[in-house]
Amino acid sequence: MSQEPEADPAQRAAALPGTLPEALRAELVAFRRDMHMHPELGNQEFRTTAAIKARLEKAGLRPRVLTIGTGLICDIGLEEGEQVSGVPVFALRADIDALPIPDTKTECAYRSTVPDRAHACGHDVHTTVVLGAGLVLAELHRQGRLPRPVRLIFQPAEEVLPGGAADAIECGALDGVGRIIAVHCDPRVDAGIIGLREGAITSACDRLEITLDGPGGHTARPHLTTDLVTAAARVVTDVPALVGRRVDTRAGLAVTWGRIESGHAPNVIPQHAELSGTVRCLDIEAWRQAPDIVVAAIDEVANLHRAKSEINYVRGVPPVVNDGEVVALLRDAMVARRGEGSVESTEQSLGGEDFSWYLERVPGAMARLGVRPPGERTVRDLHQGDFDADESAITVGVELFTAAALLDAATREA
């Protein structure tokens, strides 16, 4: 007797429940706007944590605030105190912190109310997506339609190197987890579309802080001084060039400066200079070598100009390396919800993301969530005060995550 051909994953996913009801859609937009108006920096997200906790408890869930006081974890499909046993949990991760920059949007009813604080990286969208997915999945669980447990991870301090992921992991975020997914807003991509990439999708990112010291003096007699302004300028220009010649150029090891300070008067050579910046790298092996390479280059340039250097090399995060099977899962889930044209390939960026720490321990993937209003030509880039997102992306993210969670369960049972 002939057998019917097995349906592909996208066909199986097409019948999945978990779309977003209109009433909840409006509530989530309001939640995101409230969060956007009240941004909180890393490890200070007390109001945000309380708001998420209250909404999850209203849905009958039992969220657990992390022991550090901000951020929380919430299981769906596991009773309080129940141990994960033989059933891998599917985890959804969001980051909840904001940036220390001013919100410069001038015509926006929900712009930040906190001076020099803004959700300019889309973490308010990430948080709302995971919250919304959790509420939808909780309702499916009540209906007996959630075959495997799901964990919501609302993580603090993603913007604070080496990232709040370590705190979440220490508090048990990955206990029993089989796979984990996340999204990150992409203002270059239209809302309704996600970008996927197998392998590394972000880069490693470290922080670099340098002080240079030496005897100063009058600008009329630089030969009697350590000319720290010139020394600092040489560090700024020569170190990136030296580093770029000491590793394979395909590794993308790059030193970029964000701050340089020295001196107070035009005719005085100062005794002290400070520089800070980032070290980014596309390749994880080159990232492991980066501290020795960068420190050696700084010392060489500083010594050439008779400046004493002190270097604080702060280890940050490795690249986010997406698992191929989880990328395929996200692709199938998105196609099921939005069709073939809703997925595009994306490039590896030089941005850093502490989601990488989760992927060092369990398979997972991060998708880029399009947030540009379709047809808009202006790109409001990340980490800029005028950044905003097309709020229809919230619906896209929720339905992507719910489909992925249900399809993951169906795939594991097949």
CSV table of C-alpha atoms in Angstrom, one decimal:
chain,number,residue,atom,x,y,z
A,1,MET,CA,0.0,0.0,0.0
A,2,SER,CA,1.5,3.4,-1.0
A,3,GLN,CA,2.1,6.0,1.6
A,4,GLU,CA,1.4,9.7,1.3
A,5,PRO,CA,4.5,11.8,1.1
A,6,GLU,CA,5.5,13.4,4.4
A,7,ALA,CA,4.6,17.1,4.7
A,8,ASP,CA,7.6,19.4,4.9
A,9,PRO,CA,8.1,21.4,8.1
A,10,ALA,CA,6.5,24.6,6.6
A,11,GLN,CA,3.3,22.7,5.7
A,12,ARG,CA,3.2,21.2,9.2
A,13,ALA,CA,3.7,24.6,10.7
A,14,ALA,CA,1.0,26.3,8.6
A,15,ALA,CA,-1.8,24.8,10.7
A,16,LEU,CA,-0.2,25.8,14.0
A,17,PRO,CA,-2.2,28.0,16.4
A,18,GLY,CA,-0.6,31.0,18.1
A,19,THR,CA,-1.6,34.0,16.0
A,20,LEU,CA,-1.9,37.3,17.9
A,21,PRO,CA,-5.5,38.3,18.9
A,22,GLU,CA,-6.3,42.0,18.1
A,23,ALA,CA,-7.0,42.9,21.7
A,24,LEU,CA,-3.6,41.6,22.8
A,25,ARG,CA,-1.9,43.3,19.8
A,26,ALA,CA,-3.1,46.7,21.0
A,27,GLU,CA,-2.1,45.9,24.6
A,28,LEU,CA,1.4,45.0,23.5
A,29,VAL,CA,1.8,48.2,21.6
A,30,ALA,CA,0.8,50.1,24.7
A,31,PHE,CA,3.2,48.1,26.8
A,32,ARG,CA,6.1,48.8,24.4
A,33,ARG,CA,5.3,52.5,24.4
A,34,ASP,CA,5.2,52.7,28.2
A,35,MET,CA,8.6,50.9,28.3
A,36,HIS,CA,10.0,53.2,25.6
A,37,MET,CA,8.9,56.2,27.8
A,38,HIS,CA,10.6,54.8,30.9
A,39,PRO,CA,14.0,53.4,29.8
A,40,GLU,CA,16.3,52.0,32.5
A,41,LEU,CA,20.0,51.2,32.2
A,42,GLY,CA,21.6,47.8,32.8
A,43,ASN,CA,21.1,46.3,36.2
A,44,GLN,CA,18.7,49.2,37.1
A,45,GLU,CA,15.6,47.8,35.3
A,46,PHE,CA,13.4,47.6,38.4
A,47,ARG,CA,10.3,49.3,36.9
A,48,THR,CA,10.6,47.2,33.8
A,49,THR,CA,11.1,44.0,35.7
A,50,ALA,CA,8.0,44.8,37.9
A,51,ALA,CA,5.9,45.6,34.8
A,52,ILE,CA,6.8,42.3,33.1
A,53,LYS,CA,6.2,40.3,36.3
A,54,ALA,CA,2.8,41.9,36.9
A,55,ARG,CA,1.6,41.1,33.4
A,56,LEU,CA,2.8,37.5,33.6
A,57,GLU,CA,1.2,37.0,37.0
A,58,LYS,CA,-2.0,38.4,35.7
A,59,ALA,CA,-1.9,35.6,33.1
A,60,GLY,CA,-1.6,33.0,35.9
A,61,LEU,CA,2.1,32.4,35.4
A,62,ARG,CA,4.8,32.3,38.1
A,63,PRO,CA,7.8,34.5,37.0
A,64,ARG,CA,11.0,34.4,39.1
A,65,VAL,CA,13.0,37.6,39.5
A,66,LEU,CA,16.7,36.9,39.1
A,67,THR,CA,18.7,37.0,42.4
A,68,ILE,CA,20.5,40.2,41.3
A,69,GLY,CA,17.2,42.0,41.5
A,70,THR,CA,16.4,42.8,37.9
A,71,GLY,CA,15.4,40.5,35.0
A,72,LEU,CA,13.3,37.4,35.3
A,73,ILE,CA,12.6,33.9,34.1
A,74,CYS,CA,9.2,32.4,33.6
A,75,ASP,CA,8.3,28.8,32.7
A,76,ILE,CA,5.2,27.8,30.8
A,77,GLY,CA,4.1,24.2,31.0
A,78,LEU,CA,6.1,23.4,34.2
A,79,GLU,CA,4.5,23.6,37.6
A,80,GLU,CA,6.2,25.6,40.3
A,81,GLY,CA,9.2,23.6,41.6
A,82,GLU,CA,8.8,20.9,38.9
A,83,GLN,CA,12.1,19.7,37.6
A,84,VAL,CA,12.8,19.4,33.9
A,85,SER,CA,13.2,15.7,33.2
A,86,GLY,CA,13.8,14.3,29.7
A,87,VAL,CA,11.8,17.1,28.1
A,88,PRO,CA,14.0,19.8,26.6
A,89,VAL,CA,12.7,23.3,27.3
A,90,PHE,CA,12.4,25.7,24.4
A,91,ALA,CA,13.6,29.2,25.5
A,92,LEU,CA,12.8,32.7,24.2
A,93,ARG,CA,15.2,35.4,25.3
A,94,ALA,CA,14.7,39.2,25.5
A,95,ASP,CA,17.0,41.9,26.8
A,96,ILE,CA,15.4,44.7,28.8
A,97,ASP,CA,17.9,47.5,29.3
A,98,ALA,CA,18.2,50.9,27.6
A,99,LEU,CA,21.1,53.1,26.5
A,100,PRO,CA,22.7,56.1,28.2
A,101,ILE,CA,21.9,58.5,25.3
A,102,PRO,CA,19.2,61.2,24.9
A,103,ASP,CA,16.0,60.5,22.9
A,104,THR,CA,16.1,63.1,20.1
A,105,LYS,CA,12.7,62.2,18.5
A,106,THR,CA,10.8,65.5,18.3
A,107,GLU,CA,7.4,64.4,17.1
A,108,CYS,CA,6.7,61.3,19.2
A,109,ALA,CA,4.1,60.9,21.8
A,110,TYR,CA,6.0,58.1,23.6
A,111,ARG,CA,9.5,59.5,23.5
A,112,SER,CA,11.7,58.9,26.6
A,113,THR,CA,10.7,60.9,29.7
A,114,VAL,CA,14.1,60.2,31.3
A,115,PRO,CA,16.9,62.6,30.5
A,116,ASP,CA,19.8,61.0,28.6
A,117,ARG,CA,18.2,57.6,28.5
A,118,ALA,CA,16.6,56.0,25.5
A,119,HIS,CA,15.5,52.6,24.1
A,120,ALA,CA,17.6,53.3,21.0
A,121,CYS,CA,18.5,49.6,20.3
A,122,GLY,CA,15.0,48.1,20.2
A,123,HIS,CA,15.2,46.2,23.5
A,124,ASP,CA,11.6,47.5,24.2
A,125,VAL,CA,10.5,45.7,21.1
A,126,HIS,CA,12.5,42.5,22.0
A,127,THR,CA,10.9,42.5,25.4
A,128,THR,CA,7.4,43.0,24.1
A,129,VAL,CA,7.8,40.2,21.6
A,130,VAL,CA,8.8,37.7,24.2
A,131,LEU,CA,6.1,38.9,26.6
A,132,GLY,CA,3.5,38.6,23.9
A,133,ALA,CA,4.7,35.2,22.8
A,134,GLY,CA,4.6,34.0,26.4
A,135,LEU,CA,1.0,35.2,26.9
A,136,VAL,CA,-0.1,33.4,23.7
A,137,LEU,CA,1.7,30.2,24.6
A,138,ALA,CA,0.3,30.3,28.1
A,139,GLU,CA,-3.2,30.4,26.7
A,140,LEU,CA,-2.4,27.4,24.4
A,141,HIS,CA,-1.1,25.6,27.5
A,142,ARG,CA,-4.4,26.2,29.3
A,143,GLN,CA,-6.1,24.7,26.3
A,144,GLY,CA,-3.8,21.7,26.4
A,145,ARG,CA,-2.2,22.6,23.1
A,146,LEU,CA,1.4,23.3,24.2
A,147,PRO,CA,3.2,20.0,23.8
A,148,ARG,CA,6.5,21.0,25.5
A,149,PRO,CA,7.5,23.5,28.1
A,150,VAL,CA,8.7,27.0,27.1
A,151,ARG,CA,10.9,29.3,29.1
A,152,LEU,CA,10.8,33.1,28.9
A,153,ILE,CA,14.1,34.8,29.7
A,154,PHE,CA,14.0,38.6,30.3
A,155,GLN,CA,17.6,39.4,30.7
A,156,PRO,CA,19.1,42.6,32.2
A,157,ALA,CA,22.2,44.5,31.2
A,158,GLU,CA,22.9,43.4,27.6
A,159,GLU,CA,24.6,46.7,27.0
A,160,VAL,CA,27.0,46.3,29.9
A,161,LEU,CA,30.1,44.2,29.0
A,162,PRO,CA,30.4,41.3,29.4
A,163,GLY,CA,26.6,41.3,29.4
A,164,GLY,CA,23.8,40.3,31.8
A,165,ALA,CA,23.5,36.9,30.1
A,166,ALA,CA,26.1,35.5,32.6
A,167,ASP,CA,23.8,36.5,35.5
A,168,ALA,CA,20.8,34.9,33.9
A,169,ILE,CA,22.7,31.7,33.2
A,170,GLU,CA,24.0,31.6,36.8
A,171,CYS,CA,20.4,32.0,38.0
A,172,GLY,CA,19.3,28.9,36.0
A,173,ALA,CA,18.1,30.4,32.7
A,174,LEU,CA,19.5,27.4,30.7
A,175,ASP,CA,18.7,24.6,33.1
A,176,GLY,CA,17.0,22.0,31.1
A,177,VAL,CA,17.0,24.1,27.9
A,178,GLY,CA,17.3,22.3,24.6
A,179,ARG,CA,17.2,25.2,22.2
A,180,ILE,CA,17.0,29.0,22.6
A,181,ILE,CA,16.0,31.8,20.1
A,182,ALA,CA,16.0,35.6,20.1
A,183,VAL,CA,15.5,38.5,17.7
A,184,HIS,CA,17.3,41.8,17.3
A,185,CYS,CA,15.7,44.8,15.6
A,186,ASP,CA,17.2,45.7,12.2
A,187,PRO,CA,16.3,49.2,10.9
A,188,ARG,CA,17.6,48.3,7.5
A,189,VAL,CA,14.9,45.7,6.9
A,190,ASP,CA,11.2,46.3,6.3
A,191,ALA,CA,8.7,45.3,9.0
A,192,GLY,CA,7.2,41.9,8.1
A,193,ILE,CA,10.6,40.4,7.1
A,194,ILE,CA,13.3,38.7,9.1
A,195,GLY,CA,16.9,38.2,8.3
A,196,LEU,CA,18.6,34.8,8.9
A,197,ARG,CA,22.1,33.6,8.8
A,198,GLU,CA,23.7,30.2,9.6
A,199,GLY,CA,26.9,30.5,11.6
A,200,ALA,CA,28.3,33.8,13.0
A,201,ILE,CA,25.7,36.6,12.7
A,202,THR,CA,27.5,39.2,15.0
A,203,SER,CA,31.0,39.8,16.0
A,204,ALA,CA,33.1,39.6,19.2
A,205,CYS,CA,33.3,42.9,21.0
A,206,ASP,CA,35.7,43.9,23.8
A,207,ARG,CA,36.3,47.3,25.4
A,208,LEU,CA,39.6,49.1,25.6
A,209,GLU,CA,40.7,51.8,28.0
A,210,ILE,CA,44.1,53.4,27.9
A,211,THR,CA,46.0,56.0,29.9
A,212,LEU,CA,49.2,57.6,28.7
A,213,ASP,CA,51.5,59.6,31.0
A,214,GLY,CA,54.7,61.5,30.8
A,215,PRO,CA,56.3,64.8,31.7
A,216,GLY,CA,54.6,67.7,30.1
A,217,GLY,CA,55.7,71.3,29.5
A,218,HIS,CA,55.5,74.3,27.3
A,219,THR,CA,54.6,73.9,23.6
A,220,ALA,CA,57.7,76.0,22.8
A,221,ARG,CA,59.9,73.2,24.1
A,222,PRO,CA,58.4,69.8,23.0
A,223,HIS,CA,61.8,68.2,22.9
A,224,LEU,CA,62.0,68.5,26.7
A,225,THR,CA,58.6,66.7,27.2
A,226,THR,CA,56.8,63.5,26.4
A,227,ASP,CA,54.5,65.0,23.8
A,228,LEU,CA,51.3,63.2,25.0
A,229,VAL,CA,49.0,64.7,22.4
A,230,THR,CA,51.1,63.5,19.6
A,231,ALA,CA,51.6,60.1,21.4
A,232,ALA,CA,47.8,59.7,21.8
A,233,ALA,CA,47.2,60.7,18.2
A,234,ARG,CA,49.7,58.1,17.1
A,235,VAL,CA,48.0,55.4,19.2
A,236,VAL,CA,44.7,56.4,17.6
A,237,THR,CA,46.0,56.1,14.0
A,238,ASP,CA,48.9,53.5,14.2
A,239,VAL,CA,47.4,50.8,16.5
A,240,PRO,CA,44.5,49.9,14.2
A,241,ALA,CA,46.9,49.7,11.3
A,242,LEU,CA,49.4,47.5,13.2
A,243,VAL,CA,46.6,45.2,14.4
A,244,GLY,CA,45.2,44.8,11.0
A,245,ARG,CA,48.6,43.5,9.8
A,246,ARG,CA,49.1,40.9,12.5
A,247,VAL,CA,46.1,38.7,11.9
A,248,ASP,CA,44.4,37.3,8.8
A,249,THR,CA,42.5,40.2,7.3
A,250,ARG,CA,39.5,37.8,6.9
A,251,ALA,CA,39.2,37.7,10.7
A,252,GLY,CA,38.0,41.4,10.6
A,253,LEU,CA,39.9,42.3,13.8
A,254,ALA,CA,39.3,46.1,14.2
A,255,VAL,CA,40.1,48.7,16.8
A,256,THR,CA,37.9,51.7,16.7
A,257,TRP,CA,38.1,54.7,19.1
A,258,GLY,CA,35.2,56.4,20.7
A,259,ARG,CA,36.9,58.8,23.1
A,260,ILE,CA,40.2,60.7,23.4
A,261,GLU,CA,40.9,63.4,26.0
A,262,SER,CA,44.1,65.3,26.8
A,263,GLY,CA,45.1,68.8,27.8
A,264,HIS,CA,43.4,72.0,28.8
A,265,ALA,CA,45.4,74.9,27.3
A,266,PRO,CA,46.7,75.5,23.7
A,267,ASN,CA,50.2,76.3,24.8
A,268,VAL,CA,50.7,73.5,27.4
A,269,ILE,CA,51.7,70.0,26.6
A,270,PRO,CA,49.8,67.8,29.1
A,271,GLN,CA,51.0,65.1,31.4
A,272,HIS,CA,48.1,62.8,30.9
A,273,ALA,CA,45.9,61.5,28.1
A,274,GLU,CA,43.0,59.0,28.0
A,275,LEU,CA,41.6,56.9,25.2
A,276,SER,CA,38.8,54.4,25.0
A,277,GLY,CA,37.3,52.4,22.2
A,278,THR,CA,36.2,48.9,21.1
A,279,VAL,CA,37.9,45.8,19.7
A,280,ARG,CA,35.7,43.9,17.3
A,281,CYS,CA,36.4,40.6,15.5
A,282,LEU,CA,34.5,38.4,13.1
A,283,ASP,CA,36.4,35.3,13.8
A,284,ILE,CA,36.3,33.6,17.2
A,285,GLU,CA,39.9,32.2,17.0
A,286,ALA,CA,41.3,35.6,16.2
A,287,TRP,CA,39.2,37.1,19.1
A,288,ARG,CA,41.0,34.7,21.5
A,289,GLN,CA,44.3,36.1,20.3
A,290,ALA,CA,43.2,39.7,20.2
A,291,PRO,CA,44.2,40.9,23.7
A,292,ASP,CA,47.9,40.0,23.2
A,293,ILE,CA,48.0,41.5,19.7
A,294,VAL,CA,46.3,44.8,20.7
A,295,VAL,CA,48.2,45.3,23.9
A,296,ALA,CA,51.5,44.7,22.2
A,297,ALA,CA,50.7,47.2,19.5
A,298,ILE,CA,49.7,49.9,22.0
A,299,ASP,CA,52.9,49.4,24.0
A,300,GLU,CA,55.0,49.6,20.9
A,301,VAL,CA,53.5,52.9,19.8
A,302,ALA,CA,53.6,54.4,23.3
A,303,ASN,CA,57.2,53.4,23.9
A,304,LEU,CA,58.2,54.9,20.5
A,305,HIS,CA,56.9,58.3,21.8
A,306,ARG,CA,58.3,57.8,25.4
A,307,ALA,CA,54.9,57.6,26.9
A,308,LYS,CA,54.0,55.3,29.8
A,309,SER,CA,50.9,53.3,29.0
A,310,GLU,CA,48.4,51.6,31.2
A,311,ILE,CA,45.9,49.4,29.4
A,312,ASN,CA,42.7,48.0,30.7
A,313,TYR,CA,41.5,45.4,28.2
A,314,VAL,CA,37.9,44.4,29.1
A,315,ARG,CA,36.8,41.1,27.7
A,316,GLY,CA,33.3,41.4,26.2
A,317,VAL,CA,31.4,38.8,24.2
A,318,PRO,CA,32.2,36.3,21.5
A,319,PRO,CA,30.3,36.2,18.2
A,320,VAL,CA,26.8,34.9,18.1
A,321,VAL,CA,27.1,31.7,16.1
A,322,ASN,CA,23.7,30.5,14.9
A,323,ASP,CA,23.0,26.7,14.8
A,324,GLY,CA,22.0,25.5,11.4
A,325,GLU,CA,19.0,23.4,12.6
A,326,VAL,CA,17.6,26.3,14.6
A,327,VAL,CA,18.0,28.7,11.7
A,328,ALA,CA,16.0,26.2,9.6
A,329,LEU,CA,13.4,26.1,12.3
A,330,LEU,CA,13.0,29.9,12.3
A,331,ARG,CA,12.8,29.9,8.5
A,332,ASP,CA,10.0,27.3,8.5
A,333,ALA,CA,8.2,29.1,11.3
A,334,MET,CA,8.3,32.5,9.5
A,335,VAL,CA,7.3,31.0,6.1
A,336,ALA,CA,4.4,29.3,7.8
A,337,ARG,CA,3.2,32.6,9.2
A,338,ARG,CA,4.1,35.1,6.4
A,339,GLY,CA,5.1,33.1,3.3
A,340,GLU,CA,8.3,32.6,1.3
A,341,GLY,CA,9.0,36.3,0.8
A,342,SER,CA,9.2,37.0,4.5
A,343,VAL,CA,12.7,35.6,5.0
A,344,GLU,CA,15.9,37.0,3.6
A,345,SER,CA,19.6,36.3,4.1
A,346,THR,CA,21.5,38.7,6.3
A,347,GLU,CA,25.2,39.5,6.6
A,348,GLN,CA,27.4,39.2,9.7
A,349,SER,CA,27.7,42.5,11.5
A,350,LEU,CA,30.4,43.9,13.6
A,351,GLY,CA,28.0,44.6,16.4
A,352,GLY,CA,28.4,42.6,19.6
A,353,GLU,CA,25.6,40.7,21.5
A,354,ASP,CA,25.7,38.8,24.7
A,355,PHE,CA,23.2,36.3,23.4
A,356,SER,CA,26.5,34.6,22.3
A,357,TRP,CA,27.0,33.3,25.9
A,358,TYR,CA,23.8,31.2,25.7
A,359,LEU,CA,24.9,29.7,22.4
A,360,GLU,CA,28.2,28.7,24.0
A,361,ARG,CA,26.1,26.2,26.0
A,362,VAL,CA,23.1,25.2,24.0
A,363,PRO,CA,22.1,25.3,20.3
A,364,GLY,CA,20.1,28.4,19.2
A,365,ALA,CA,19.8,31.2,16.8
A,366,MET,CA,19.1,34.9,16.6
A,367,ALA,CA,17.1,36.4,13.8
A,368,ARG,CA,17.1,40.0,12.6
A,369,LEU,CA,13.6,41.5,12.9
A,370,GLY,CA,12.8,44.1,10.3
A,371,VAL,CA,11.5,47.3,11.9
A,372,ARG,CA,11.6,49.8,9.1
A,373,PRO,CA,8.3,51.1,7.9
A,374,PRO,CA,7.8,49.7,4.4
A,375,GLY,CA,8.5,52.3,1.8
A,376,GLU,CA,10.5,54.5,4.2
A,377,ARG,CA,13.9,55.5,2.8
A,378,THR,CA,15.4,57.0,5.9
A,379,VAL,CA,17.2,54.5,8.1
A,380,ARG,CA,17.1,55.3,11.8
A,381,ASP,CA,20.1,53.4,12.9
A,382,LEU,CA,20.7,51.6,16.1
A,383,HIS,CA,22.2,53.5,19.1
A,384,GLN,CA,21.0,56.8,17.7
A,385,GLY,CA,18.7,59.1,19.6
A,386,ASP,CA,16.1,59.2,16.8
A,387,PHE,CA,15.7,55.4,16.5
A,388,ASP,CA,12.2,54.0,16.4
A,389,ALA,CA,10.5,50.9,15.2
A,390,ASP,CA,7.4,50.1,13.1
A,391,GLU,CA,5.2,48.5,15.8
A,392,SER,CA,3.8,46.0,13.4
A,393,ALA,CA,7.1,44.2,13.9
A,394,ILE,CA,5.8,43.2,17.4
A,395,THR,CA,3.1,41.0,15.8
A,396,VAL,CA,5.6,39.5,13.4
A,397,GLY,CA,8.0,38.6,16.3
A,398,VAL,CA,5.2,37.1,18.5
A,399,GLU,CA,3.9,34.9,15.7
A,400,LEU,CA,7.4,33.9,14.7
A,401,PHE,CA,8.2,32.8,18.3
A,402,THR,CA,4.9,31.0,18.9
A,403,ALA,CA,5.3,29.1,15.6
A,404,ALA,CA,8.9,28.2,16.3
A,405,ALA,CA,8.0,26.9,19.8
A,406,LEU,CA,5.2,24.7,18.5
A,407,LEU,CA,7.2,23.6,15.4
A,408,ASP,CA,10.2,22.7,17.6
A,409,ALA,CA,7.9,20.4,19.6
A,410,ALA,CA,6.5,18.8,16.5
A,411,THR,CA,9.9,18.3,15.0
A,412,ARG,CA,11.3,16.6,18.1
A,413,GLU,CA,8.2,14.3,18.2
A,414,ALA,CA,8.5,13.4,14.5
